[in-house]
Structures are given as C-alpha cells and as structure tokens.
Amino acid sequence: MKKIILDLDTGIDDALAIAYVLGSPDAELIGITGTYGNVLMEQGLANSLALTELLGHPEVPVFPGKTHALAQDGFAVSEASAFIHGRNGIGGVEVPASRRAAEKTPAVDFLIEAAHRLGDDLVYVPTGALTNLAAALRKDPSLSACLHVVMMGGALTVPGNVNAWTEANISQDPEAADEVFRSGTDVTMVGLDVTLQTLLTKQETGQWRALGTKAGNAYADIVDYYIGAYAKTAPYLGGCGLHDPLAAAVALDPTLVTCLAINMKVDTEGATRGRTIGDETRLNDAKKTMKVAVAVDTERFLSQFMERITKLLAAA
Ligand code: BDR
Ligand code: CA
C-alpha cells in the first residue's frame, strides 16, 4: 500500500488523477497540496475539496501551496489553459461546493513532515508547477535524500505543448523545475513523451454516464469538455491526453513505463527557456538521479484506468 500526495493545479486531468488514486486498492491518498497553472491556486483548492467529496472521500485533507512562481510576483491563468480546462478548471461543470475548508498548514510544511515520517512508503506526485517542491527543498535540503517524486511535466523526445520546446507545467516555473532537477532528488519525469500516448475518447466517458450516478455524470461531462478542447487544439490525436493520471499510475506501478536514466536540467535563460534536456555538465556522472519515461504500456494503463475509475464512479 503506497501513500500518495498529489500536488495539483486542479483542472480536468488533475481531477482524473484524484479519481485514479482514490480508485486504486494499492494506494492511500494522504493529502492534496495546491498549486497554480490550469487555474489559480485557490480555485484548485476549491476544486480538490469538491471533487474528493463528490467521489465519496471527504476525509482527504487539502493544503494551500504557493500561488505563483519563485521568481515572479503574481500569476494569471493563460487563455490557452482556460480554453483547455474551462474557466473553473473543470470544464464549466457545476459540482456542489464543499463546506470543508482547506487545512491551515502550508503545503510545503505538510510535504516536509510527511516525507521524513513516511520515507520509502510515500510518493509525491506533482502535476503542476514545481514551485511547492522547490520551496520545500530550499527550506529543508535534507528532503532530497528521503523523497520519491513521480511528476507530470516536461518533454524530452517530443515537442512541448506551450511552444516547440516547453511543456505547460515546466513553463509555469522553469527556475523551480531546474532546482528540482539538479537537486539530486529521486525524480521520475512522466512527460508528453508518454502522456500523449494515453488517450481517452467519448466512448469511455459514455460508460461513466451510463452508470447513472452523480459522480459518473459529472466526470463524463467534465472529460467530454476536455475531449472537445483537444479536438480543436490537437485533432490528430483522436482523444484527450491522460497526463496526470498516468503520473499517478506510474507512482503506484513503475513498470507501466520504460525509463531512461539521465541527469536533467531546465533551460532558464534565452530562447529555449522552459526546455527539459540532459545536463551536459553531469553527462559523465556515474550516478543518474532522474528517470525520464520514454515508452508506456498504453493498453495495460488504459484498462487499469477504466477499471479503477469506473468502479469508483459507480459507487459514488
Ligand atoms: C499538464 O499541464 C496541465 O494543463 C495539465 O493538468 C497537465 O498537468 C499537461 O501539459
Ligand atoms: Ca495538472
């Protein structure tokens, strides 16, 4: 049984990551930490609270995180993010707001405490900007020796989705991502290389709607919005990318992907700012601290994804 912390900018695929972990018999979701990207951090917290409740898990604590990049004063949601995830982050679908409040403890403190207490039993899964993790490593550098991270973000063998070289989560805070990549922390990067090989269509969301449950209907509506956005922005794919739930799945079962062991960096200067690439200064280091997923067992992931989420949506 793995303990999982999801660090989310709760948009649509983040919502699927929540459902994947809650539907997994081999996982315990011990907390959700909030970040920004698809939505403002505060909207992400509200979405996480509402969705965990919709899915029948009001016990999951939600912690407030950083609201903007380390080197910036503020953050505004891009038009592209608002188009892909909807203005409220969940496709404009109305989900009953939670009466619970987020915890008082900041995300960074929750992460540091949990990592030291749980060690190898914990996997931290950031699926937005890496600002919370970089801030935690600044506050407690010893974290890098005990934390295991499986993150969604970056692109090594394919172009980015913000521009030709940058993926959205990395683009929000390239400095934070670079600090994390160079920190020596055990990080598995689940980027566009593999997440765009795992796609969902309306055939699958139709199965959720047919359940006739509140959660099944809501998730079908939310993901149909996302599939519609993908049909406009990337029609050649034929579905929507299951970015964040794939990272969650890899945290529970690393054999779903094939990885390249490599020391990575993020370009923070110049024309390629936001590019995730091998660090030439550590090319000859015998120790490789990162793994980058370059291939995925699509069929096995998709069947686990549908089995776990459909069961959860049927019961909620
Ligand atoms: C990533 O960016 C966000 O929009 C998604 O939730 C996902 O984590 C994909 O590039
Ligand atoms: Ca995300």
PDB file of N, CA and C in Angstrom, residues 7 11 37 64 94 119 122 130 141 144 149 159 161 187 203 221 240 252 261:
ATOM      1  N   ASP A   7       0.047  16.804  -5.862  1.00  0.00           N
ATOM      2  CA  ASP A   7       0.231  18.270  -5.862  1.00  0.00           C
ATOM      3  C   ASP A   7      -0.400  18.771  -7.159  1.00  0.00           C
ATOM      4  N   GLY A  11      -7.261  21.032 -12.581  1.00  0.00           N
ATOM      5  CA  GLY A  11      -8.005  21.105 -13.825  1.00  0.00           C
ATOM      6  C   GLY A  11      -8.531  19.711 -14.122  1.00  0.00           C
ATOM      7  N   GLY A  37      -1.772  27.015 -12.166  1.00  0.00           N
ATOM      8  CA  GLY A  37      -1.444  26.666 -13.559  1.00  0.00           C
ATOM      9  C   GLY A  37      -2.710  26.649 -14.397  1.00  0.00           C
ATOM     10  N   PRO A  64      -2.963  24.413   1.293  1.00  0.00           N
ATOM     11  CA  PRO A  64      -2.673  25.533   0.390  1.00  0.00           C
ATOM     12  C   PRO A  64      -1.181  25.623   0.053  1.00  0.00           C
ATOM     13  N   GLU A  94     -20.812  22.302 -13.042  1.00  0.00           N
ATOM     14  CA  GLU A  94     -21.090  22.700 -11.649  1.00  0.00           C
ATOM     15  C   GLU A  94     -21.055  21.466 -10.765  1.00  0.00           C
ATOM     16  N   GLY A 119       9.102   8.201   4.605  1.00  0.00           N
ATOM     17  CA  GLY A 119      10.245   7.681   3.831  1.00  0.00           C
ATOM     18  C   GLY A 119       9.816   6.983   2.551  1.00  0.00           C
ATOM     19  N   LEU A 122       6.178   6.674   0.833  1.00  0.00           N
ATOM     20  CA  LEU A 122       5.473   7.821   0.246  1.00  0.00           C
ATOM     21  C   LEU A 122       5.973   8.115  -1.169  1.00  0.00           C
ATOM     22  N   LEU A 130       6.334  23.222 -10.407  1.00  0.00           N
ATOM     23  CA  LEU A 130       7.123  22.561  -9.357  1.00  0.00           C
ATOM     24  C   LEU A 130       7.518  23.520  -8.220  1.00  0.00           C
ATOM     25  N   PRO A 141      16.853  21.135   2.715  1.00  0.00           N
ATOM     26  CA  PRO A 141      17.611  20.425   1.689  1.00  0.00           C
ATOM     27  C   PRO A 141      17.733  18.915   1.951  1.00  0.00           C
ATOM     28  N   SER A 144      15.785  15.979  -0.043  1.00  0.00           N
ATOM     29  CA  SER A 144      16.154  15.324  -1.304  1.00  0.00           C
ATOM     30  C   SER A 144      16.656  13.907  -1.069  1.00  0.00           C
ATOM     31  N   VAL A 149       9.754  11.144  -6.018  1.00  0.00           N
ATOM     32  CA  VAL A 149       8.853  12.010  -6.782  1.00  0.00           C
ATOM     33  C   VAL A 149       8.554  11.365  -8.134  1.00  0.00           C
ATOM     34  N   PRO A 159       8.046  17.513 -29.055  1.00  0.00           N
ATOM     35  CA  PRO A 159       7.951  18.956 -28.786  1.00  0.00           C
ATOM     36  C   PRO A 159       7.090  19.253 -27.552  1.00  0.00           C
ATOM     37  N   ASN A 161       4.029  21.561 -25.423  1.00  0.00           N
ATOM     38  CA  ASN A 161       2.649  21.904 -25.787  1.00  0.00           C
ATOM     39  C   ASN A 161       2.340  23.390 -25.584  1.00  0.00           C
ATOM     40  N   VAL A 187      13.700  11.585  -8.932  1.00  0.00           N
ATOM     41  CA  VAL A 187      12.552  12.107  -9.690  1.00  0.00           C
ATOM     42  C   VAL A 187      12.341  11.285 -10.958  1.00  0.00           C
ATOM     43  N   GLN A 203     -16.162   7.407 -26.178  1.00  0.00           N
ATOM     44  CA  GLN A 203     -16.622   6.027 -25.995  1.00  0.00           C
ATOM     45  C   GLN A 203     -16.478   5.630 -24.516  1.00  0.00           C
ATOM     46  N   ASP A 221     -19.257  14.587 -18.053  1.00  0.00           N
ATOM     47  CA  ASP A 221     -19.406  15.953 -18.587  1.00  0.00           C
ATOM     48  C   ASP A 221     -18.069  16.699 -18.578  1.00  0.00           C
ATOM     49  N   CYS A 240      -8.228  12.852 -25.723  1.00  0.00           N
ATOM     50  CA  CYS A 240      -7.538  13.791 -24.814  1.00  0.00           C
ATOM     51  C   CYS A 240      -6.412  13.074 -24.081  1.00  0.00           C
ATOM     52  N   LEU A 252       2.356   4.330  -8.573  1.00  0.00           N
ATOM     53  CA  LEU A 252       1.928   3.075  -7.944  1.00  0.00           C
ATOM     54  C   LEU A 252       2.556   1.868  -8.616  1.00  0.00           C
ATOM     55  N   ALA A 261      17.562   6.529 -17.693  1.00  0.00           N
ATOM     56  CA  ALA A 261      18.227   7.136 -16.523  1.00  0.00           C
ATOM     57  C   ALA A 261      19.117   8.258 -17.032  1.00  0.00           C
TER      58      ALA A 261
END
